[in-house]
Coordinates of C-alpha atoms in Angstrom, one line a residue:
X1 CA 60.3 8.2 -2.3
X2 CA 59.6 5.0 -3.3
X3 CA 60.1 2.7 -6.7
X4 CA 57.6 0.6 -8.3
X5 CA 56.4 -1.4 -11.8
X6 CA 53.9 2.1 -12.7
X7 CA 53.9 5.2 -11.1
X8 CA 50.4 4.4 -8.9
X9 CA 52.2 1.5 -7.4
X10 CA 55.2 3.7 -6.7
X11 CA 52.8 6.7 -4.9
X12 CA 51.2 3.8 -2.7
X13 CA 54.5 2.3 -1.9
X14 CA 55.5 6.0 -0.8
X15 CA 52.3 7.0 0.7
X16 CA 52.5 3.6 3.1
X17 CA 56.1 4.7 4.3
X18 CA 54.9 8.3 4.9
X19 CA 52.3 6.9 7.6
X20 CA 54.8 4.7 8.9
X21 CA 57.1 7.4 9.6
X22 CA 54.8 10.6 10.9
X23 CA 56.2 13.2 13.4
X24 CA 54.7 15.5 15.7
X25 CA 55.9 18.7 15.8
X26 CA 55.3 21.0 18.4
X27 CA 54.0 24.7 17.7
X28 CA 54.0 27.7 19.9
X29 CA 51.8 30.3 18.2
X30 CA 52.0 29.2 15.0
X31 CA 56.1 28.7 15.2
X32 CA 58.7 26.0 16.4
X33 CA 59.8 26.6 19.9
X34 CA 63.7 27.1 19.2
X35 CA 66.4 26.9 16.7
X36 CA 67.4 23.8 15.1
X37 CA 69.8 22.8 12.3
X38 CA 70.4 19.5 11.0
X39 CA 72.4 17.6 8.2
X40 CA 71.8 15.1 6.1
X41 CA 74.6 14.2 3.4
X42 CA 75.7 17.4 2.1
X43 CA 72.9 19.4 2.8
X44 CA 72.6 21.7 6.1
X45 CA 69.6 23.5 7.2
X46 CA 68.8 25.9 9.6
X47 CA 65.0 26.5 11.0
X48 CA 64.6 29.4 13.1
X49 CA 61.3 30.7 14.7
X50 CA 59.7 33.7 13.9
X51 CA 57.0 36.6 15.2
X52 CA 53.5 36.0 14.9
X53 CA 52.4 37.5 11.1
X54 CA 56.0 37.1 10.0
X55 CA 55.0 34.2 7.5
X56 CA 57.0 31.3 5.9
X57 CA 60.3 33.0 5.0
X58 CA 62.0 29.9 3.5
X59 CA 62.6 28.7 0.0
X60 CA 61.9 25.3 -2.2
X61 CA 61.4 22.1 -0.2
X62 CA 61.5 23.6 3.1
X63 CA 58.9 25.9 2.6
X64 CA 56.5 23.2 1.1
X65 CA 57.4 20.9 3.8
X66 CA 56.6 23.7 6.6
X67 CA 53.5 24.6 5.0
X68 CA 52.4 20.9 4.9
X69 CA 53.1 20.5 8.9
X70 CA 51.2 23.6 9.7
X71 CA 53.8 25.8 10.5
X72 CA 52.8 29.5 9.9
X73 CA 55.8 31.8 10.8
X74 CA 59.3 30.7 10.3
X75 CA 62.4 31.3 8.7
X76 CA 65.0 29.0 7.0
X77 CA 68.5 29.1 5.7
X78 CA 69.9 26.0 3.3
X79 CA 73.5 26.3 4.5
X80 CA 75.0 24.2 2.0
X81 CA 75.6 24.7 -1.7
X82 CA 74.1 21.5 -2.9
X83 CA 70.7 21.8 -5.2
X84 CA 69.2 18.2 -4.5
X85 CA 65.9 18.4 -3.5
X86 CA 65.8 15.4 -1.8
X87 CA 68.7 15.7 0.5
X88 CA 67.2 19.1 1.3
X89 CA 63.8 17.8 2.3
X90 CA 65.6 15.1 4.4
X91 CA 67.5 17.4 6.1
X92 CA 64.5 19.6 7.1
X93 CA 62.5 16.2 8.3
X94 CA 65.6 15.5 10.5
X95 CA 65.9 18.9 11.7
X96 CA 61.9 18.9 12.9
X97 CA 62.2 15.7 14.3
X98 CA 64.5 17.2 16.7
X99 CA 62.3 19.4 18.2
X100 CA 60.9 18.5 21.4
X101 CA 57.8 19.4 23.3
X102 CA 58.0 22.3 25.3
X103 CA 57.0 21.5 28.8
X104 CA 54.6 24.1 30.7
X105 CA 56.1 24.9 34.7
X106 CA 53.4 25.3 37.0
X107 CA 53.6 28.1 39.2
X108 CA 52.6 27.0 43.1
X109 CA 51.5 30.7 43.9
X110 CA 49.1 30.6 41.0

């Protein structure tokens, strides 16, 4: 989200900011590795991993962000009463940024 003198300038600024703030999301079989929640302002978002083939069980901005991130199976719930889409989107991005890569443990016997 950015401001400019006209629409095209605002889009360019927002795109530039988005490229600077790209995050990497670890995926395990098309879903997130563990349950995560986050709060931004009055917005609270809960993201849960789902079984393979379940699909995107999310609404509003959470669904758009998860589909753009390449997440195929996820369940989400907006826990606050706010309907502000920008705060919900920022809470979702905050929750996704909390995800860390799952380390694979090597078994010396195999």
